[in-house]
Tab-separated table of N, CA and C in Angstrom:
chain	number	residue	atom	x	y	z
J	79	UNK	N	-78.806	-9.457	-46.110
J	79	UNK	CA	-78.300	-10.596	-46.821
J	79	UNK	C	-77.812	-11.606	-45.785
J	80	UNK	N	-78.381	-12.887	-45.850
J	80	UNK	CA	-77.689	-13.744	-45.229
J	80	UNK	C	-77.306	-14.771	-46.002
J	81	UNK	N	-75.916	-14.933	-45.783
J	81	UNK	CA	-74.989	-16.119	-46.963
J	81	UNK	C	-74.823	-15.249	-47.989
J	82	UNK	N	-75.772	-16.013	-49.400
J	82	UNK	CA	-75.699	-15.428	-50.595
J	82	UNK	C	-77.135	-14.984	-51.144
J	83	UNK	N	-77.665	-15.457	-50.266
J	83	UNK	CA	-79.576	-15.300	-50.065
J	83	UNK	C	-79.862	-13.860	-49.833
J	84	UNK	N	-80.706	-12.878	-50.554
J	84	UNK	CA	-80.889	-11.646	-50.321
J	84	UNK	C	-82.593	-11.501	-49.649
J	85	UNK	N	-82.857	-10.827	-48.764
J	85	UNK	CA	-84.533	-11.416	-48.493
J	85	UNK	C	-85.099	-9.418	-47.754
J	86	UNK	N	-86.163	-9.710	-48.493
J	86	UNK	CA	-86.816	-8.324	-47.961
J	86	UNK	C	-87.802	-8.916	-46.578
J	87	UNK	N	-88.200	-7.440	-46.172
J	87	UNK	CA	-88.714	-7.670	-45.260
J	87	UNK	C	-90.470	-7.353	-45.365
J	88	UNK	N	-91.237	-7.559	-45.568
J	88	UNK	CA	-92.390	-7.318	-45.882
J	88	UNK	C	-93.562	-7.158	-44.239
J	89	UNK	N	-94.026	-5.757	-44.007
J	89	UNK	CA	-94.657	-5.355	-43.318
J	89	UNK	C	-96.353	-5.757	-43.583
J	90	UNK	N	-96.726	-6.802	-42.706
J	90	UNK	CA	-98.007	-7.472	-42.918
J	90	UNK	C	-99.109	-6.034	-42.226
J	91	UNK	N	-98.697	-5.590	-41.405
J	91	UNK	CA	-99.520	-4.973	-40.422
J	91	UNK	C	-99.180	-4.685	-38.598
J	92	UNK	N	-100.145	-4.561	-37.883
J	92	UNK	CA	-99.490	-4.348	-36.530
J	92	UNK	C	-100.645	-5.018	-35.661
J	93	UNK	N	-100.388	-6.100	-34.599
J	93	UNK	CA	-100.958	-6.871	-33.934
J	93	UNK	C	-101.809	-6.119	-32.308
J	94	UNK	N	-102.628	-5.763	-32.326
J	94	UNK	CA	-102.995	-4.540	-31.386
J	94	UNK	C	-104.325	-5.310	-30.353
J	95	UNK	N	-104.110	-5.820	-29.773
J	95	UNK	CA	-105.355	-6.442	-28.685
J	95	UNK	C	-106.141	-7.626	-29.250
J	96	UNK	N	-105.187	-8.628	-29.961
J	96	UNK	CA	-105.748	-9.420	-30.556
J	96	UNK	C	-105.818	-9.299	-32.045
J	97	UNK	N	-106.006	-7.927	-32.666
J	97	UNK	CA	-106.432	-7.615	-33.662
J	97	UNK	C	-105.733	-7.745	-34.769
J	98	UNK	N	-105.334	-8.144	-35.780
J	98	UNK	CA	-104.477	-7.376	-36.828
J	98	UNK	C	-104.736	-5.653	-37.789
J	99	UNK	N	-104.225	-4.790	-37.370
J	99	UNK	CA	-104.354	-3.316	-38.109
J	99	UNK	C	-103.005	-3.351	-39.078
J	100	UNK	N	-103.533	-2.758	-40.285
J	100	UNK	CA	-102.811	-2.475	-41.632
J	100	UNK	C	-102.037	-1.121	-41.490
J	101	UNK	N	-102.648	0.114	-40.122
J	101	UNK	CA	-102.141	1.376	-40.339
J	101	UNK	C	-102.611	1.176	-38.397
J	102	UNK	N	-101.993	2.369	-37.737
J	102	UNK	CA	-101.684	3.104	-36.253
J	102	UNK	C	-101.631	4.376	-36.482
J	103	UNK	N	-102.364	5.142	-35.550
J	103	UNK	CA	-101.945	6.620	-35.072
J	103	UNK	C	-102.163	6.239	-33.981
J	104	UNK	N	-100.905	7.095	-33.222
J	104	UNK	CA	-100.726	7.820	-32.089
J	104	UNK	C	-100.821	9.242	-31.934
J	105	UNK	N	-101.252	9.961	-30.472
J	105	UNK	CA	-101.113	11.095	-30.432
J	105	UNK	C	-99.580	11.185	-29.996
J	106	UNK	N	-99.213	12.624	-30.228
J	106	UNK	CA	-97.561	12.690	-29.700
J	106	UNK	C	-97.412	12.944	-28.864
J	107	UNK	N	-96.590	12.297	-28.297
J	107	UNK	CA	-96.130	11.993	-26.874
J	107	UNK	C	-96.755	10.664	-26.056
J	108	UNK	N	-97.456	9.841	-26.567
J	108	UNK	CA	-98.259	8.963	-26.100
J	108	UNK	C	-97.533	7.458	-26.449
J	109	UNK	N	-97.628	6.726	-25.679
J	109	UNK	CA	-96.924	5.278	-25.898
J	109	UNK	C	-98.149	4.264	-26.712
J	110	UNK	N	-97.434	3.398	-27.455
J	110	UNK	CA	-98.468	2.225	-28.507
J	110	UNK	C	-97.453	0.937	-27.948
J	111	UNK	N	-98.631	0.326	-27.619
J	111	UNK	CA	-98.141	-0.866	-27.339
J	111	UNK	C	-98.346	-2.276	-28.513
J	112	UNK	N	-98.654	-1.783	-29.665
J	112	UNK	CA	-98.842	-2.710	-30.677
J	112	UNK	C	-97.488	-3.246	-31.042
J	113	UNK	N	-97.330	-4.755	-31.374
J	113	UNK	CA	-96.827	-5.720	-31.980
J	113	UNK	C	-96.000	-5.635	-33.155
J	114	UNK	N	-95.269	-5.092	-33.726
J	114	UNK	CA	-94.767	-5.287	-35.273
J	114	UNK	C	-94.877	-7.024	-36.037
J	115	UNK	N	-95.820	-6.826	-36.571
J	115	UNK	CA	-95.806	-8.368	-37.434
J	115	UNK	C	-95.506	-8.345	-38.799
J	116	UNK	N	-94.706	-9.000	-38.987
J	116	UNK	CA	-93.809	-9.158	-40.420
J	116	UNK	C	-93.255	-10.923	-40.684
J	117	UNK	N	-92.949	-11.028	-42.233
J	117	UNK	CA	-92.575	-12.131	-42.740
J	117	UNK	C	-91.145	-11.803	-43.620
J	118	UNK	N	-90.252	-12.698	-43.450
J	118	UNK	CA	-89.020	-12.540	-44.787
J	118	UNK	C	-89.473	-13.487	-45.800
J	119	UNK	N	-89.330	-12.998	-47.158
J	119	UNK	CA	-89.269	-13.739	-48.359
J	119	UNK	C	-87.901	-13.405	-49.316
J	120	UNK	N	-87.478	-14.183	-49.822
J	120	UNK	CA	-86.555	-14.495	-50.763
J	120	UNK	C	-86.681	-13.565	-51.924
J	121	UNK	N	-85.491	-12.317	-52.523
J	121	UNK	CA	-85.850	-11.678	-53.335
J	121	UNK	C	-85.747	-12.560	-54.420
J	122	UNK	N	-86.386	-11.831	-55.606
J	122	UNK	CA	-86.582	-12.817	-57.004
J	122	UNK	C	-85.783	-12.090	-57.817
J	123	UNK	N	-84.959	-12.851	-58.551
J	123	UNK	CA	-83.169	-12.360	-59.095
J	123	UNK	C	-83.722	-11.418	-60.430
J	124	UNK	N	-83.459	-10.673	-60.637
J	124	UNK	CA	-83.586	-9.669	-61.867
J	124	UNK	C	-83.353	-9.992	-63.055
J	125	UNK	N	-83.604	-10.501	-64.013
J	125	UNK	CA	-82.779	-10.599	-64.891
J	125	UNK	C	-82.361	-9.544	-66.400
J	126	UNK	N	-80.896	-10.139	-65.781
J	126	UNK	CA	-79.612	-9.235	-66.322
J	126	UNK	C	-79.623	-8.939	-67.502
J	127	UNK	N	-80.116	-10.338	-68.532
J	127	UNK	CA	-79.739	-9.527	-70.183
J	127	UNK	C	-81.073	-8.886	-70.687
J	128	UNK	N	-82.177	-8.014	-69.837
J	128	UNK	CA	-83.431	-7.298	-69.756
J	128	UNK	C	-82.943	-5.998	-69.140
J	129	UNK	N	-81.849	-6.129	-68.769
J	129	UNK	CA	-81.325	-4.858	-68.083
J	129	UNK	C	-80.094	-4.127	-69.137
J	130	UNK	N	-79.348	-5.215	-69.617
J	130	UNK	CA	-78.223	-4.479	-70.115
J	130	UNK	C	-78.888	-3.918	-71.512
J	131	UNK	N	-80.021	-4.515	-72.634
J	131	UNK	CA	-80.955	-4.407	-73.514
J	131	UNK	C	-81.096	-2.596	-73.358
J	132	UNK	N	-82.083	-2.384	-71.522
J	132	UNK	CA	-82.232	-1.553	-71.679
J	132	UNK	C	-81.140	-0.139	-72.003
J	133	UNK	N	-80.156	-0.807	-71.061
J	133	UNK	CA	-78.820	0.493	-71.028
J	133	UNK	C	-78.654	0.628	-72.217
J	134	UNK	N	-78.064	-0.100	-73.076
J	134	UNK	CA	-77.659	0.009	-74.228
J	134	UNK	C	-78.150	0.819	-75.115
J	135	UNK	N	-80.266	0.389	-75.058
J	135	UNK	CA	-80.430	1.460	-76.054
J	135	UNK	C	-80.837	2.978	-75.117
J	136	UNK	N	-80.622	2.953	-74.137
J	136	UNK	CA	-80.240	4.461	-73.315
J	136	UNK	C	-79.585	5.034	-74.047
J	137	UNK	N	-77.834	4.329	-73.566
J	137	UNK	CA	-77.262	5.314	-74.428
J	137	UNK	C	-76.774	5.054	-75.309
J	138	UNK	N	-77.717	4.846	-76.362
J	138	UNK	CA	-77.782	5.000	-78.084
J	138	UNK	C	-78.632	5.829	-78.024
J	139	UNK	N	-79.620	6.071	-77.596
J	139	UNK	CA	-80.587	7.458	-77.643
J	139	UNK	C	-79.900	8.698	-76.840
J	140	UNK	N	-79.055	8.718	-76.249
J	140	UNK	CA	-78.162	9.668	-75.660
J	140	UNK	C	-76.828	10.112	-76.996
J	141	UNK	N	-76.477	8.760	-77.830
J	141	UNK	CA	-75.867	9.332	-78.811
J	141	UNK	C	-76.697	10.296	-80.137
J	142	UNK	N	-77.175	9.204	-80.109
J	142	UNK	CA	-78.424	9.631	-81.253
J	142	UNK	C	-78.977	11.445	-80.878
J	143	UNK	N	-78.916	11.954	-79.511
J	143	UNK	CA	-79.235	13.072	-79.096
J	143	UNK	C	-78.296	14.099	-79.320
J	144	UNK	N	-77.460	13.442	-78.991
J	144	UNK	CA	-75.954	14.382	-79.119
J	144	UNK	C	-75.396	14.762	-80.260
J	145	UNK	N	-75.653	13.451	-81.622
J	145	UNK	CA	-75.236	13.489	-83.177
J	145	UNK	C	-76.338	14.630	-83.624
J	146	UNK	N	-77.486	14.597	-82.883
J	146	UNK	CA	-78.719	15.694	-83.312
J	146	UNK	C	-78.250	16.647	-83.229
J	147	UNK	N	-77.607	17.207	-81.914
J	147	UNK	CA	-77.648	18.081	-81.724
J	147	UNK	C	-76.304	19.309	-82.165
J	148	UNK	N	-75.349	18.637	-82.642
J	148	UNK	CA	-73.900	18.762	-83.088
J	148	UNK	C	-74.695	19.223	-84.760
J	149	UNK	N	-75.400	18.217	-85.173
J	149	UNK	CA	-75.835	18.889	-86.622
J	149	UNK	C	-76.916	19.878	-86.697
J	150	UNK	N	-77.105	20.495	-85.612
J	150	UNK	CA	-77.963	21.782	-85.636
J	150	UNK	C	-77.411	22.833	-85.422
């Protein structure tokens, strides 16, 4: 987070002799001299009354489970 701005980091690939590669292996113990190339973008805000919707009917189906189960 910087400020009030939240931003992921998104892994494009790895810059290797000119090249751009999506994936690397190394053997172990062996040094890679490839590049880490990446971009930040701005997360996109969630929205909240799609979230509380869901909780709610959570737990109403958590009551609804429990009233079941008390009358059995």
């Amino acid at each position: 987070m910087i400020g009030s701005t939240k931003y992921v980091f998104d892994i494009q690939g790895f810059l290797f002799n000119g090249s751009l590669l999506d994936t690397f292996l190394t053997a172990e113990g062996q040094e890679n001299t490839a590049q880490l190339i990446g971009s930040f973008r701005a997360v996109a805000p969630v929205p909240l009354p799609a979230a509380g919707w869901l909780m709610v009917a959570g737990l109403g189906g958590l009551g609804a489970l429990r009233r079941k189960k008390k009358a059995a």
